[in-house]
Structure formats: C-alpha cells, structure tokens
Amino acid sequence: MMQSPIQVLQNQRRLLEIEYKADKAEYDRHVESIGMRRRVKRGDAWFPVRVGRSYYNSLNQMVVELYREEDIEIEHNFEFGRPVNFFFMNDDAGTKGETFGVIRSTATVSYVDGNRMVVAVPDGFSVSDLQSYSKMGVQLAFDETSYRTMFDALDRAIRAKGRMGYLRDLFGSRQKAETFTFQPMHFQYLNATQEKAVNEVLRAKDVAIVHGPPGTGKTTTLVEAIYETLRRESQVLVCAQSNMAVDWISEKLVDRGVNVLRIGNPTKVNDKMLSFTYERRFEAHPDYPHLWALRKAIRDLRARRRGDDRYHQKMEHLKGRVTELEIRINGELFGEARVIASTLVGSANRLLDGMKFSTLFIDEAAQALEAACWIPMRRVSRVILAGDHCQLPPTVKSMEAVRGGLGRTLMERIVEQKPEVVTLLKMQYRMHEDIMRFSSDWFYGGMVESAPDVKFRGILDYDIPMEWVDLSSSVQSEESGVQRSDYRQDEVPDHSNKANHTSSLLTLNSSLPFREEFVGETFGRINKAEAELTLQCLEAYFTRIGRQRILDERIDVGIISPYRAQVQYLRRMLAKREFFKPFRRRISVNTVDGFQGQERDVILISLVRANDSGDIGFLRDLRRMNVAITRARMKLIILGDVSTMTRHPFYRKLYGYVCGLKNGV
C-alpha cells in the first residue's frame, strides 16, 4: 500500500531521529575512545593552536582568531557553520604529565583560510581564559544545529498548507506537475539536451530536474537556466548541500555578471569569492562605520551599567539607531542581489526571515537528505533540482536508517514518480570514449555519448585508456583474509634513493604480500603493498610520458581510494619519494567523496580490498565507483585484487570490459 505524502515525511522524520541518535552515540564514543593525536590526524582537531586577536565582526558577534602551528599538512574538516569547542592541556606542578580538559561552551566556525580560523564565541564567553592555558586546541563538536533545523523543516512540511503543502502532496504522489506553454528557445552555446533542460526549467510551474551524468556540463546548464530565469524573475534562491558546491555555482554566476549575495563563508577563500559574501558587502557599505560606532557605544555603556532612567533612555536610543541602520543596509544588499546563495541548512539563516522567492534551485540534490531540501522550500513557489542520483548518495551512518530508506533522496523520489519532469544530459565533454562507455552502459542505459573533441583524447600514442593491475596472484592472507593492523602513519618505506626507478606497468614486482588490514572504524582499511604498487605504476607512467612534457603540459593526476587510511598512507609515501618531488603540485590524493565534481588527466584507483571471502564492504555502493571511474580525462588505472573484487557482478563486468579494451575487443 502506497504511503500518503504526509506519511512519507513522518517516516523520514522517524528515520532521521534514528540517524541523529546513532550519529550522537558514535561521536560520544569517538571522543571518549580516540586520543587527541588521532583526532588531529583525522582532521577533526587542531593542536596546538595560537590564540590571536578577538573582535566583533559585522554580525556583532565576538570572534577569536586561531592559528594552527603543527600538522599543517593534514587536511582538516573545519568549515563555515560547524560547531567547535576548545580543549586545553596544562602542566601539573608537582605531578607527572599534563591535565586535559574541555571547555564546554560551543563556538561556531565563521571563517577558515589555510591554517587560520576565526570562530564566533557565545555571549558571556571569556576570551581571556583562552590565554591562560599553556596549550590550547580546538575540535569539532557534535552538530546539533543541522539536525534541529532538519527536524523543524520536516515538521513544517508535515503541517503545511498553501503552496508548501501543495508541493508536499505533489512530490509524494503521481499527480502530474503543471507547466507553462511557450515555444522553445535556442541557446547558441548549449548542445541539444542542455538546451532542452533549460527550456524545461523555464516551462516548469512546480518542479523540474536536470539529471547530469559525469562530464555532461550540468553546472553550465544550471547557470544558463538561472540566468534565463532572472530575465523573468527579480531574484532566485540557489542552494546546495555543501559549501563547495555553493561556491562553484556562485563563482560561475559571478562570471556571467550576476549579482550574487553569498550567505556563509566560501570554502575557496580568495578575494573573488569573498567579494560577494554577505559579511564582506555589509562591512563595505558606507553606513557600516557609523553602525560600528553605535554598536561600540552600546558595549561601552553596558560595561559601566547604571540602573537610572538616563541609562535606559540612552540605551534604547542607541538600539533604535542600530536597528534602523541594519534594516537599511540589509535592505540595500538584498534588494540589489539577483541571486541569494547558501547551503541548504544555511537557508535557515535569520537574515532570510520573511523573504520569499519564486524559484529555488538545488544543486547536487542527489547528495542531500530529503529533510535538508525542505529547509529552503518554505520560501519558494517552485523547485528546480540538479544532480545525479547515480553518483554519491547522502551520508547516512545508521544502518537501520539506511535500510528504512533515509538515504533515498527527494530527487530520486521525484525521478521515479514523475519521469516527465526529468531531462537527462547526454553529451559528455570530459573523458575518452573508452573510459566513459562502461559508466554510460551500466548506469545510464547507454544514453551518454562523447563529444567529438574528447572522444579519442589521450596522452600517449597507442595507449590503452583503461587498465586494471591485478594483484590476485600475490595475495597472502590468513584464513580470514583480513588482519588487524597497528596502523601508524609514519610507517612508510623510504624511497629517497630510488629516483632512477624505471619499472613499467608490465614488469612491476608482484611478489609483495598484497592484503588488506583493518585499522578501525574511522580509517577503514589499508593495503600497504597495493599503495606501494600504486606509486610504482604512476612512476612508470610518468617515465613513459617524460618529465619535461608533464611539466610543460601541466598534466595532472588524481589518486583515489575508498578508505581514509589508504589515502593518508599514500600521501606520506608520496611525500617521501624523491621521484615525485617536481610533480607534487600536480598530484592529488583523496577519497572518492573528496573527488566528487573534480577531474584529472590521469586517475589511479586503489581498491584496497584483498581477502579470501570476497568481502568488499561499502564498495558494494556502486554509485561511489561511478564517481571514481569517471574522474579521468585520458587515462584510468585500477589496482585491485581481481579474485576478491570480481565476485561482485559489477566488478566482474568492469574487469571484463577492461580486458576487452586490452585485447582490442
């Protein structure tokens, strides 16, 4: 029996509650069990930090500057809006060792740029106390705010009337979405399916979906759709799940000359990105110096507080002038902006209270929980979703919630119930035909094709665009196939004297003990011999290309692994190997999730799994593999144990496809 739209959302709320409890329990367990150094290595903490100046920002929040002074090479997970708390270590006089403590007050990241972070502290927080500790650190706290905002959004949608109630009922049923009628428009720089997508967006009264497989120009299409919408509407709301996705679409709109007002701090911190943030524009307003002076007068007055009538009259007068100026500045900033851009959770910002928009664009909608999509929808009349539900899904930690369907997105639900509102982009501009074909056949029904100028792109003549380096013959495992590792990131072979290594892909050493090792829930698994072989493969390929050509043509490389342990081990190996020193700026190592939306000339994928039982864990999530195998423009090298991986039909098919390319089939 099909659930009603309200029942669907009630079930989503129940599952979100399960996810919240599981996420909170996992956080508490990790805080208790994982030491401070492990949290630093995970990128969830900075220690030690130097406390810089404190001041009031344009939002009248007290903020504190923090500087990371050690482990600066570790990629961290701090970004705008995330909650943090401080911890400290003090030398104990008369005792051995140090004392560790946590300051329970929760601050919020306001700005991050490299190894400098600015955090907004709550009212009443004593900044001077931070200076009293001999060693200070900052760590991510549990994000209660995002969950509260999603719960509130679902509750609003469940009891909604009017337009929001109509959208809820429409999305939860097979009712046909309404459209406008007009002759299709032609766009000179778009291909046929991109042009169709823009026209369908313009026709949509209720909802439209732009389904963009890898490399098909989804962002280009979405920017054009927003640009054309702004010819008909004064202002639109543009959201995405991540700050990075918001930054990307915002930057492209700015390049088109669109006035964008970015709510929140951009991930890519540079002058261009900062110039369209709310805070930067607020501070640049001609009335801001006067506003700052008034706010300072209020703070000074509070500091010497007296309870007489004159005090209260002056305070009320100053507050009134502040409110008047804030309304005037915000009115001008929001009145001039054509696009308001924020994350989905960020759209709940008090700055947007009372604002309504005709159209909401949600980019990367297939990566967002349905609850998050409902946050901005209370402000709009129609919704445009863009993304690819065949790539990365939302992150859900609770297996119970996964089985219940929490990971099923609003975009997936609409695609299933309303295929008529979906436009599939069919022309890809990224990959060699042979790299693209498997993904097209498996995930998109063979409907994605290669543009003529990329169809046969390559680096070397007569090169095979896809290769699979099989480790099966070298797997040495115990009966279980998996061993526990006492993982240490400094356990990296020293290759500093192997600058003249000249192995080829066909003559690599396959006698090493290739096997996976479990290193804990946080880091997952590692295969050290496979990591070694991965760099050998890259070294061999670079040798074939030639050093000077790599530098002259700026050939870039991505090394992808599903597991954080493997990623961090590869990074340390890469840093130690002298051969790669001239090319380090051209080589990136990250997880599959970290490469979403990116591309490189050459991609190597280290699958890690090698065991006798054929267990591949979350590699069964084929959407992640779709992302991994579609990042390469010209060369894709997969390293994996065939005997383990090919017990799954997807990898068996993929391996057969790669072998067919090698044999000219």
CSV table of C-alpha atoms in Angstrom, one decimal, residues 492-499 532 536 573 576-579:
chain,number,residue,atom,x,y,z
A,492,VAL,CA,56.2,4.5,5.2
A,493,PRO,CA,59.0,2.9,3.2
A,494,ASP,CA,61.9,5.3,2.4
A,495,HIS,CA,62.4,5.6,-1.3
A,496,SER,CA,64.6,8.7,-1.2
A,497,ASN,CA,67.4,6.8,-3.0
A,498,LYS,CA,65.2,5.4,-5.8
A,499,ALA,CA,65.0,8.4,-8.0
A,532,GLU,CA,53.4,0.9,-3.0
A,536,GLN,CA,55.2,2.3,-8.9
A,573,MET,CA,54.6,7.7,0.7
A,576,LYS,CA,58.9,10.7,0.9
A,577,ARG,CA,59.6,9.6,-2.7
A,578,GLU,CA,62.2,11.8,-4.4
A,579,PHE,CA,61.0,10.9,-7.9
